[in-house]
Coordinates of C-alpha atoms in Angstrom, one line a residue:
Y468 CA 16.9 -42.1 69.5
V469 CA 14.4 -39.9 67.8
K470 CA 14.7 -36.2 66.9
L471 CA 11.8 -34.1 65.7
T472 CA 11.5 -30.6 64.4
S473 CA 8.9 -28.7 62.3
T474 CA 7.8 -25.8 60.3
L475 CA 4.2 -24.4 60.4
R476 CA 2.8 -27.1 58.2
C477 CA 5.4 -29.8 58.0
G478 CA 7.3 -32.2 60.3
Y479 CA 10.9 -33.5 60.0
H480 CA 11.8 -36.7 61.8
Q481 CA 15.2 -38.4 62.4
Y482 CA 15.4 -42.0 63.6
Q483 CA 18.7 -43.5 64.7
F484 CA 18.4 -47.3 64.8
G485 CA 20.6 -49.4 67.0
N486 CA 21.5 -51.6 64.0
N487 CA 20.7 -51.5 60.3
E488 CA 18.7 -54.7 60.1
N489 CA 14.9 -55.1 60.2
R490 CA 14.3 -51.3 60.4
Q491 CA 10.6 -50.5 60.7
I492 CA 8.4 -47.4 61.1
L493 CA 4.9 -47.8 62.5
F494 CA 2.2 -45.5 61.1
N495 CA -0.4 -45.8 63.8
L496 CA -3.1 -43.9 61.9
A497 CA -5.9 -45.4 63.8
R498 CA -4.9 -43.3 66.9
A499 CA -5.4 -39.6 67.5
N500 CA -6.6 -37.2 70.2
N501 CA -10.1 -37.6 68.8
R502 CA -11.8 -40.7 67.4
V503 CA -10.5 -41.8 64.0
V504 CA -13.3 -43.0 61.7
D505 CA -11.1 -43.8 58.7
W506 CA -7.5 -43.8 57.5
Q507 CA -5.5 -44.7 54.4
I508 CA -1.9 -45.0 53.5
Q509 CA -0.2 -45.9 50.2
Q510 CA 3.3 -46.1 48.7
V511 CA 3.7 -43.9 45.6
D512 CA 7.4 -44.3 45.0
E513 CA 10.4 -46.2 46.4
N514 CA 10.7 -43.7 49.3
I515 CA 7.4 -41.8 49.3
L516 CA 4.2 -42.4 51.2
Q517 CA 0.9 -40.6 51.2
G518 CA -2.6 -40.9 52.8
Y519 CA -5.0 -39.3 55.3
Q520 CA -6.5 -39.7 58.7
D521 CA -10.2 -38.9 59.1
I522 CA -10.9 -37.6 62.6
R523 CA -14.7 -37.5 62.8
D524 CA -15.5 -34.5 60.6
E525 CA -11.9 -33.4 59.7
K526 CA -9.4 -35.0 57.4
V527 CA -5.7 -34.5 57.7
Y528 CA -3.7 -35.5 54.6
F529 CA 0.0 -36.3 54.5
Y530 CA 2.8 -36.6 52.0
A531 CA 6.0 -38.2 53.4
I532 CA 9.5 -38.5 51.8
L533 CA 12.1 -40.9 53.4
N534 CA 15.8 -40.8 52.7
T535 CA 15.8 -44.6 52.6
P536 CA 14.1 -46.9 50.1
I537 CA 11.0 -48.8 51.3
E538 CA 11.1 -52.6 51.1
K539 CA 7.5 -53.2 51.9
L540 CA 4.4 -51.5 53.2
E541 CA 2.4 -53.8 55.5
K542 CA -1.2 -52.8 56.1
V543 CA -3.5 -54.5 58.7
A544 CA -7.2 -53.6 58.7
E545 CA -6.8 -50.4 56.8
G546 CA -9.3 -47.8 57.8
K547 CA -10.4 -49.7 60.9
R548 CA -9.9 -48.7 64.5
E549 CA -7.8 -51.8 65.3
G550 CA -5.7 -51.4 62.2
R551 CA -2.1 -50.3 61.7
S552 CA 0.5 -50.0 59.0
L553 CA 4.2 -50.9 59.2
V554 CA 6.9 -49.6 56.8
H555 CA 9.8 -52.0 56.3
L556 CA 13.0 -50.3 55.2
K557 CA 15.6 -51.8 53.0
N558 CA 18.9 -52.8 54.6
N559 CA 21.9 -50.9 53.4
N560 CA 25.4 -50.0 54.6
N561 CA 24.5 -46.5 55.6
N562 CA 24.6 -46.3 59.4
G563 CA 23.2 -42.7 59.5
P564 CA 19.8 -41.8 60.7
V565 CA 16.6 -42.5 58.8
E566 CA 15.0 -39.2 57.9
M567 CA 11.4 -38.5 57.1
K568 CA 9.9 -35.2 55.9
I569 CA 6.1 -35.0 56.2
G570 CA 3.9 -32.3 54.7
L571 CA 0.4 -31.9 56.2
S572 CA -2.8 -30.4 54.8
Y573 CA -6.4 -30.3 55.7
V574 CA -7.4 -29.9 52.0
S575 CA -5.6 -32.6 49.9
V576 CA -2.5 -34.8 49.5
E577 CA -1.4 -32.4 46.6
N578 CA -1.5 -29.5 49.0
A579 CA 0.5 -31.5 51.6
K580 CA 3.1 -32.1 49.0
Q581 CA 3.2 -28.4 48.0
N582 CA 3.5 -27.4 51.7
L583 CA 6.5 -29.8 52.1
E584 CA 8.2 -28.5 48.9
Q585 CA 7.9 -24.8 49.9
E586 CA 8.5 -25.0 53.7
I587 CA 11.2 -27.7 53.8
G588 CA 12.3 -28.6 50.3
A589 CA 16.0 -29.4 50.2
K590 CA 16.7 -28.1 53.7
T591 CA 18.6 -30.3 56.1
F592 CA 17.3 -31.3 59.6
D593 CA 19.7 -28.9 61.2
Q594 CA 18.6 -26.1 59.0
V595 CA 14.9 -26.6 59.8
R596 CA 15.7 -26.9 63.5
K597 CA 17.7 -23.6 63.5
D598 CA 14.9 -21.9 61.6
A599 CA 12.5 -23.1 64.3
D600 CA 14.8 -22.0 67.1
K601 CA 15.0 -18.6 65.5
T602 CA 11.2 -18.3 65.2
W603 CA 10.7 -19.1 68.9
E604 CA 13.6 -16.9 70.0
T605 CA 12.1 -14.0 68.1
L606 CA 8.8 -14.5 69.8
L607 CA 10.0 -15.2 73.4
S608 CA 12.5 -12.3 73.3
K609 CA 9.7 -9.8 72.9
I610 CA 9.6 -9.9 76.7
E611 CA 12.9 -9.5 78.6
V612 CA 13.0 -10.0 82.3
S613 CA 15.8 -9.3 84.9
G614 CA 15.9 -10.2 88.5
G615 CA 14.0 -13.1 90.0
T616 CA 15.3 -16.6 90.5
Q617 CA 16.5 -19.0 87.8
K618 CA 13.4 -21.2 88.4
Q619 CA 11.1 -18.2 88.0
K620 CA 12.7 -17.3 84.7
Q621 CA 12.5 -20.9 83.5
M622 CA 8.9 -21.1 84.5
F623 CA 8.1 -17.7 82.9
Y624 CA 9.6 -18.5 79.5
S625 CA 8.2 -22.1 79.4
S626 CA 4.8 -20.7 80.2
L627 CA 5.2 -18.0 77.5
Y628 CA 6.1 -20.8 75.0
R629 CA 3.1 -23.0 76.0
A630 CA 0.8 -20.0 75.6
F631 CA 1.5 -19.9 71.8
L632 CA 0.8 -23.6 70.9
W633 CA -2.9 -23.1 70.1
P634 CA -5.0 -22.3 68.1
A635 CA -3.6 -24.3 65.1
L636 CA -3.1 -23.2 61.5
R637 CA -5.4 -24.9 59.1
S638 CA -4.7 -23.2 55.7
D639 CA -2.0 -24.1 53.2
V640 CA 0.8 -22.2 51.6
N641 CA -1.5 -21.6 48.6
G642 CA -4.2 -20.0 50.8
Q643 CA -6.6 -22.9 50.5
Y644 CA -8.5 -24.3 53.5
T645 CA -11.6 -26.4 54.2
D646 CA -14.3 -24.2 55.5
E647 CA -17.2 -24.8 58.0
K648 CA -19.4 -26.2 55.2
K649 CA -16.6 -28.6 54.1
N650 CA -15.9 -26.7 50.9
V651 CA -12.4 -25.9 49.8
V652 CA -11.9 -22.2 49.5
K653 CA -9.1 -19.8 49.2
G654 CA -8.5 -16.9 51.5
D655 CA -6.3 -13.9 51.9
F656 CA -5.6 -14.7 55.5
N657 CA -4.4 -17.6 57.5
Y658 CA -7.2 -19.8 58.6
Y659 CA -7.1 -21.1 62.2
T660 CA -9.0 -23.5 64.4
V661 CA -11.6 -22.2 66.9
P662 CA -9.7 -21.1 70.0
S663 CA -10.5 -22.8 73.3
L664 CA -12.6 -19.8 74.1
W665 CA -14.1 -20.9 77.4
D666 CA -10.6 -20.9 78.9
T667 CA -8.4 -18.6 76.8
Y668 CA -10.6 -15.5 76.5
R669 CA -9.6 -14.7 80.1
N670 CA -5.9 -14.1 79.4
K671 CA -4.2 -16.1 76.7
L672 CA -5.9 -14.4 73.7
I673 CA -5.1 -11.0 75.2
L674 CA -1.4 -12.1 75.4
L675 CA -1.6 -13.4 71.8
G676 CA -3.0 -10.0 70.7
I677 CA -0.2 -8.1 72.4
V678 CA 2.6 -10.3 71.1
S679 CA 1.2 -11.3 67.7
P680 CA -1.6 -9.0 66.7
E681 CA -1.5 -10.1 63.0
V682 CA -2.2 -13.7 64.1
T683 CA -5.0 -12.5 66.4
A684 CA -6.6 -10.7 63.5
D685 CA -6.4 -13.9 61.4
V686 CA -8.0 -16.0 64.2
I687 CA -10.9 -13.5 64.4
Q688 CA -11.2 -13.5 60.6
S689 CA -11.4 -17.3 60.8
L690 CA -14.2 -17.0 63.4
K691 CA -15.9 -14.5 61.2
D692 CA -15.6 -16.8 58.2
R693 CA -17.4 -19.5 60.1
G694 CA -20.0 -17.0 61.0
D695 CA -20.5 -16.1 57.3
K696 CA -21.4 -19.8 56.7
T697 CA -23.6 -20.4 59.7
G698 CA -24.9 -17.0 60.9
F699 CA -23.2 -17.4 64.3
I700 CA -19.8 -16.9 65.6
P701 CA -18.7 -20.2 67.1
T702 CA -18.1 -20.7 70.8
F703 CA -16.1 -23.3 72.5
F704 CA -17.5 -25.6 75.2
H705 CA -19.4 -23.1 77.3
G706 CA -20.3 -19.4 77.3
D707 CA -20.2 -17.0 74.3
H708 CA -16.7 -15.8 74.8
A709 CA -16.0 -14.8 71.3
A710 CA -17.7 -11.6 72.4
P711 CA -15.0 -10.5 74.9
F712 CA -12.3 -11.8 72.6
I713 CA -13.4 -9.8 69.6
A714 CA -14.6 -6.7 71.5
G715 CA -11.4 -6.6 73.6
S716 CA -9.1 -7.1 70.6
Y717 CA -10.9 -4.3 68.7
A718 CA -10.6 -2.0 71.7
R719 CA -6.8 -2.8 71.9
G720 CA -6.4 -1.6 68.3
I721 CA -6.6 -4.9 66.3
T722 CA -8.5 -4.0 63.2
G723 CA -7.2 -6.4 60.6
F724 CA -10.6 -8.1 60.2
D725 CA -14.1 -7.2 59.1
V726 CA -15.4 -5.8 62.4
N727 CA -18.9 -5.0 61.1
S728 CA -19.5 -8.5 59.8
A729 CA -18.2 -10.0 63.0
Y730 CA -20.4 -7.7 65.0
K731 CA -23.5 -8.8 63.0
H732 CA -22.8 -12.4 63.8
L733 CA -22.2 -11.7 67.5
L734 CA -25.6 -10.0 67.6
N735 CA -27.1 -13.2 66.3
N736 CA -25.3 -15.0 69.1
A737 CA -26.8 -12.6 71.6
F738 CA -30.4 -12.4 70.3
K739 CA -31.1 -15.6 68.4
E740 CA -31.1 -18.9 70.2
G741 CA -28.8 -21.2 68.3
P742 CA -25.5 -23.2 68.6
S743 CA -23.7 -20.4 70.4
R744 CA -26.0 -19.6 73.3
P745 CA -28.1 -22.6 74.5
H746 CA -31.2 -21.6 76.5
L747 CA -30.9 -18.0 75.3
N748 CA -34.7 -17.6 75.0
E749 CA -35.1 -18.4 78.7
Y750 CA -32.2 -16.1 79.6
M751 CA -33.8 -13.2 77.7
A752 CA -37.3 -13.8 79.1
K753 CA -36.4 -14.3 82.7
G754 CA -32.9 -12.8 83.1
F755 CA -31.6 -16.2 84.3
I756 CA -31.3 -19.8 83.2
S757 CA -33.0 -22.4 85.4
D758 CA -32.2 -25.9 86.4
P759 CA -34.4 -28.7 87.8
D760 CA -34.6 -29.5 91.5
V761 CA -33.0 -32.9 91.7
E762 CA -33.6 -34.8 94.9
K763 CA -30.1 -36.3 95.2
P764 CA -27.8 -34.5 92.7
H765 CA -24.4 -35.9 92.2
V766 CA -21.2 -34.7 90.4
E767 CA -22.4 -36.0 87.0
T768 CA -26.0 -34.9 87.3
K769 CA -27.0 -33.4 83.9
G770 CA -28.5 -30.0 83.7
K771 CA -28.3 -26.6 82.0
A772 CA -25.4 -25.3 84.2
G773 CA -27.8 -22.4 84.6
V774 CA -25.8 -20.4 87.2
S775 CA -22.6 -20.5 85.2
K776 CA -24.4 -19.7 81.9
T777 CA -26.3 -16.8 83.4
L778 CA -23.1 -15.3 84.9
E779 CA -21.1 -15.8 81.6
Y780 CA -23.9 -14.6 79.3
A781 CA -24.2 -11.5 81.5
Y782 CA -20.5 -10.8 81.0
D783 CA -20.7 -11.6 77.3
D784 CA -23.5 -9.1 77.0
Y785 CA -21.3 -6.5 78.6
A786 CA -18.5 -7.3 76.2
L787 CA -20.7 -7.0 73.2
A788 CA -22.1 -3.8 74.5
Q789 CA -18.6 -2.3 74.5
L790 CA -18.2 -3.2 70.8
A791 CA -21.7 -1.8 70.1
K792 CA -20.6 1.5 71.7
Q793 CA -17.4 1.7 69.7
L794 CA -19.5 1.1 66.5
G795 CA -22.1 3.7 67.4
D796 CA -25.0 1.2 67.9
T797 CA -26.5 3.0 70.9
A798 CA -29.8 1.0 71.0
N799 CA -28.0 -2.4 71.4
Y800 CA -25.4 -0.9 73.7
R801 CA -28.2 0.1 76.2
M802 CA -30.0 -3.1 75.9
L803 CA -26.9 -5.3 76.4
M804 CA -25.7 -3.2 79.3
T805 CA -29.1 -3.7 81.0
R806 CA -28.8 -7.5 80.4
S807 CA -25.3 -7.4 81.8
N808 CA -26.9 -7.0 85.2
N809 CA -28.5 -10.4 85.0
Y810 CA -25.7 -11.9 87.1
K811 CA -27.5 -10.4 90.1
N812 CA -30.5 -12.6 89.4
V813 CA -28.7 -15.8 90.5
F814 CA -27.3 -14.2 93.7
D815 CA -29.1 -15.6 96.8
P816 CA -28.9 -13.0 99.6
S817 CA -29.9 -15.6 102.2
T818 CA -26.9 -17.7 101.5
R819 CA -24.7 -15.1 99.9
F820 CA -23.9 -17.4 97.0
M821 CA -24.7 -17.6 93.3
R822 CA -27.4 -20.3 93.5
G823 CA -29.5 -22.3 91.0
R824 CA -33.1 -21.3 90.4
L825 CA -36.1 -23.3 89.2
E826 CA -38.2 -22.4 86.2
N827 CA -40.7 -20.6 88.5
G828 CA -37.8 -18.5 90.0
D829 CA -37.6 -20.4 93.4
W830 CA -34.2 -21.3 94.7
I831 CA -33.1 -24.9 94.2
K832 CA -33.5 -26.6 97.6
N833 CA -30.8 -29.2 97.4
F834 CA -27.9 -26.7 97.8
N835 CA -24.5 -27.4 99.1
P836 CA -22.1 -24.6 98.1
Q837 CA -19.0 -26.8 98.5
Y838 CA -20.2 -29.6 96.3
P839 CA -18.9 -29.4 92.7
Y840 CA -20.9 -30.2 89.6
Y841 CA -19.8 -30.9 86.1
E842 CA -22.9 -29.3 84.5
Y843 CA -25.7 -29.0 87.1
M844 CA -26.2 -25.4 88.2
Y845 CA -22.4 -24.9 87.7
R846 CA -19.9 -25.8 85.0
E847 CA -16.9 -27.7 86.5
A848 CA -17.3 -25.7 89.7
N849 CA -19.1 -25.3 93.0
A850 CA -20.9 -22.2 94.3
W851 CA -17.8 -20.8 96.0
Q852 CA -15.9 -20.8 92.8
V853 CA -18.4 -18.9 90.7
S854 CA -19.7 -16.5 93.3
F855 CA -17.0 -13.8 92.7
F856 CA -17.5 -13.6 88.9
A857 CA -18.7 -10.2 87.7
P858 CA -15.5 -8.7 86.2
H859 CA -17.5 -6.0 84.5
D860 CA -19.3 -4.8 87.7
M861 CA -17.2 -5.5 90.8
K862 CA -18.8 -2.5 92.6
G863 CA -22.2 -4.0 92.0
L864 CA -21.1 -7.4 93.2
I865 CA -19.6 -6.0 96.4
Q866 CA -22.9 -4.3 97.2
L867 CA -24.7 -7.6 96.8
Y868 CA -22.6 -8.9 99.6
G869 CA -23.5 -6.0 101.8
G870 CA -20.5 -3.7 101.3
E871 CA -16.7 -3.9 101.4
K872 CA -16.3 -5.5 104.9
A873 CA -18.9 -8.2 104.2
F874 CA -17.3 -8.9 100.8
E875 CA -13.8 -9.1 102.3
S876 CA -15.1 -11.6 104.9
K877 CA -16.6 -13.8 102.2
L878 CA -13.5 -13.5 100.0
D879 CA -11.4 -14.5 103.0
S880 CA -13.5 -17.6 103.5
L881 CA -13.0 -18.6 99.8
Y882 CA -9.4 -19.3 100.7
T883 CA -9.9 -20.7 104.2
V884 CA -13.0 -22.9 104.3
P885 CA -11.5 -26.4 104.1
W886 CA -12.0 -28.5 100.9
N887 CA -13.8 -31.8 101.5
P888 CA -11.5 -34.4 99.8
S889 CA -14.4 -36.7 99.2
Y890 CA -15.9 -34.2 96.8
I891 CA -14.2 -35.5 93.7
A892 CA -15.2 -34.0 90.3
R893 CA -13.6 -33.8 86.9
N894 CA -11.3 -30.9 86.5
V895 CA -11.8 -29.6 90.1
E896 CA -8.3 -29.9 91.6
T897 CA -5.5 -28.1 93.5
M898 CA -7.4 -26.3 96.1
I899 CA -6.6 -23.3 98.4
G900 CA -9.6 -23.6 100.7
Q901 CA -12.5 -23.6 98.2
Y902 CA -10.5 -21.8 95.5
C903 CA -9.6 -24.1 92.6
H904 CA -6.5 -23.1 90.6
G905 CA -6.4 -26.4 88.7
N906 CA -9.3 -25.2 86.6
Q907 CA -10.4 -21.9 85.1
P908 CA -13.8 -20.7 86.4
D909 CA -12.4 -18.8 89.4
H910 CA -9.1 -17.6 88.0
E911 CA -10.1 -13.9 88.5
A912 CA -10.9 -14.3 92.2
P913 CA -7.3 -13.7 93.5
F914 CA -7.4 -10.1 92.2
A915 CA -10.7 -9.3 93.8
Y916 CA -9.2 -7.7 97.0
H917 CA -8.0 -4.8 94.8
F918 CA -11.6 -3.6 94.6
I919 CA -11.8 -3.1 98.4
N920 CA -8.5 -1.4 98.4
K921 CA -6.6 -4.4 99.9
P922 CA -4.1 -5.2 97.1
E923 CA -1.7 -6.7 99.6
K924 CA -4.2 -9.5 100.3
S925 CA -4.5 -10.2 96.6
Q926 CA -0.7 -10.3 96.4
Q927 CA -0.5 -12.9 99.1
V928 CA -2.8 -15.3 97.2
I929 CA -1.1 -14.5 93.9
D930 CA 2.4 -15.1 95.3
F931 CA 1.4 -18.4 96.8
I932 CA 0.0 -19.6 93.5
L933 CA 3.0 -18.5 91.5
D934 CA 5.5 -20.0 94.0
S935 CA 3.6 -23.2 94.9
L936 CA 1.3 -24.2 92.1
Y937 CA 3.6 -23.9 89.1
G938 CA 7.0 -25.5 88.5
M939 CA 6.3 -28.8 90.2
G940 CA 7.3 -32.3 89.2
K941 CA 10.6 -34.0 88.4
E942 CA 11.5 -31.5 85.6
G943 CA 10.2 -28.5 87.6
L944 CA 7.8 -27.4 84.8
D945 CA 4.5 -29.1 85.8
L946 CA 1.3 -27.1 86.4
S947 CA -1.3 -27.7 89.1
G948 CA -4.0 -28.6 86.6
M949 CA -5.1 -28.3 82.9
D950 CA -3.2 -25.8 80.8
D951 CA -6.3 -25.7 78.5
A952 CA -4.6 -24.3 75.4
G953 CA -2.3 -22.0 77.3
E954 CA -4.8 -20.3 79.7
M955 CA -3.0 -21.5 82.9
S956 CA 0.4 -20.6 81.4
S957 CA -0.9 -17.2 80.4
W958 CA -2.2 -16.6 84.0
Y959 CA 1.4 -17.1 85.1
V960 CA 2.9 -14.9 82.5
F961 CA 0.6 -11.9 83.3
S962 CA 0.8 -12.4 87.0
A963 CA 4.6 -12.7 87.0
L964 CA 4.9 -9.5 85.0
G965 CA 2.5 -7.5 87.2
L966 CA -0.3 -6.8 84.7
Y967 CA -3.4 -8.9 84.4
P968 CA -6.5 -8.5 82.0
F969 CA -9.1 -8.7 84.8
S970 CA -11.9 -7.8 82.3
P971 CA -10.7 -9.1 79.0
A972 CA -13.2 -7.0 77.0
D973 CA -11.7 -3.8 78.4
A974 CA -8.4 -2.4 77.1
E975 CA -6.8 -2.1 80.6
Y976 CA -4.9 -4.2 83.1
I977 CA -5.0 -4.6 86.8
V978 CA -1.6 -4.0 88.4
T979 CA 0.1 -6.5 90.8
V980 CA 3.6 -6.8 92.1
P981 CA 5.9 -8.4 89.4
I982 CA 8.2 -11.2 90.5
F983 CA 11.0 -9.6 88.4
D984 CA 12.9 -6.4 89.1
E985 CA 12.5 -5.2 85.6
V986 CA 10.4 -6.2 82.6
K987 CA 11.0 -4.9 79.0
W988 CA 8.0 -5.7 76.9
H989 CA 8.7 -4.9 73.2
T990 CA 5.6 -4.3 71.1
Q991 CA 4.9 -4.9 67.4
D992 CA 5.2 -1.2 66.8
G993 CA 8.7 -1.0 68.0
K994 CA 7.7 0.5 71.4
T995 CA 8.9 -0.7 74.8
L996 CA 6.8 -0.9 78.0
I997 CA 9.1 -1.1 81.0
I998 CA 7.7 -2.5 84.3
N999 CA 9.8 -1.9 87.4
K1000 CA 9.5 -3.2 91.0
S1001 CA 11.1 -1.2 93.7
G1002 CA 10.9 -1.6 97.5
P1003 CA 11.8 -4.2 100.0
G1004 CA 8.6 -6.3 100.2
R1005 CA 5.6 -7.7 98.3
A1006 CA 2.9 -5.4 99.5
M1007 CA 1.9 -2.8 96.9
Q1008 CA 2.2 0.8 98.2
Q1009 CA 2.0 2.9 95.1
I1010 CA 1.8 2.7 91.3
R1011 CA 3.6 5.3 89.1
V1012 CA 3.0 5.6 85.4
N1013 CA 5.6 7.6 83.5
N1014 CA 6.7 9.1 86.9
K1015 CA 3.2 10.2 87.9
I1016 CA 1.2 8.7 90.7
N1017 CA -1.5 6.4 89.2
E1018 CA -5.1 6.7 90.4
G1019 CA -6.5 3.3 91.2
Y1020 CA -5.1 -0.1 90.2
F1021 CA -5.6 -0.2 86.5
V1022 CA -3.4 1.0 83.7
P1023 CA -4.5 1.5 80.0
H1024 CA -3.5 -0.7 77.0
D1025 CA -2.3 2.6 75.4
L1026 CA 1.0 2.0 77.2
F1027 CA 1.7 -0.8 74.8
K1028 CA 1.0 1.4 71.9
S1029 CA 3.0 4.5 73.0
G1030 CA 5.6 2.8 75.3
G1031 CA 6.3 4.0 78.8
Q1032 CA 7.0 2.9 82.3
V1033 CA 5.0 1.4 85.1
E1034 CA 6.7 1.4 88.5
V1035 CA 5.3 -0.7 91.3
I1036 CA 6.5 0.5 94.7
T1037 CA 6.3 -1.9 97.6
K1038 CA 6.8 -1.9 101.3

């Protein structure tokens, strides 16, 4: 058997062999999630190994100590993709497990050794495991739930756990890290990887900010540090969603980063075409991003994903405008707010869908709203799945559809128009009609009925997703699609608790009916926000905040700062 545990920068392994002869450990350094371009391993003592793995443009160094002497280190094609290394252990009369402590560093072998000495040192496996359990228990116990089924509690806490597995720490115990320019520098903050912003800006990074604001500040400081070296805040995959992440975090009271410097880099993102916003010049000139008219487009047709980019850039403009307003930059606030209306430029009133446009402004002729594209007009989506995205201006979106009744009819169709099973596309999976919960682009759509005063219809969709699209598989923990660094898990966490960050740039939450009778959310400041559900059913009738009737369906983030009570009354 194998047992594994870890600290922040080190791993601790236990291997129990069936017999004590011919014991071997395979170091498969040629394999990783990304392509390995080089690797090296060497023995430096009778029970110590060190080396590195070069994954494209990032090196991870290791320093490993075994509790058993090494007989021989066998290396085959060192540094090559087909290579491997095998550690042969000496035979002895000890039938106990082989233990290996491994320090990791993205700077050097010396730092990997120092990380190991400081984080594990002479601790036993059980001590390290207990420390890890305590760390997770401290985090998970920040939210206490009562009521609900055992499965719901299991799914809730496993989702909360998964939400905190990324981004990853990249600095060492001595403060050193390898920066964007590949220089080793020392910081007074913990340096993290770029978050999976296209996905996690929606919910997971807000959850991180509530539960671990100091980590969130370090993640933003890490993004800012990259901006210091390049002039731009990095994005991830698609969109410019560092803007809602940073603006929303600042609005929620996270200030442990250089906000003025971060804002300067985000303005570069928004006004200078570069790595963060492809096709920005066209967007600024026309108010939309075009795509070519392809005679017979297919799932993998290459393009600009112009509709998705236009919608996302418009929201990112809105997010950055909120930060501009907070910092007193009125001119940029007004300009960005005007640009935030650009989502309307890809709405086709004749089809009542967000539709691709040609460079001259004409609508793309080959248009099938049910057909999904990986990056033509849409990004990992079809027209149905992006046509309800305007989280900053739902009133304006509803008017585009012709008012509340017309919007309701269109939204009903999202969940009832049958999905064509022959339309197979990467990452488009687990359908409710045309709604796709297996991927992220339409994850805000279930909440849209609130904006036409029909929260009970939102709740029906949300409850179906919570009950049927989570907790599947043999172990009862599977998800209906990609977790994408904790986004899908965070969707469950917020929806199960009855608060969802519909517009992540804004310090407020849309209220739904929790699946638990009572939630106690303990904040970093020692305050407690209590969320109660009362009533026989699942249809929301009234929201009370601190015993007063709440106007509308949103509650402010200030409740997390001051503590208080949200009561959801159902019928």
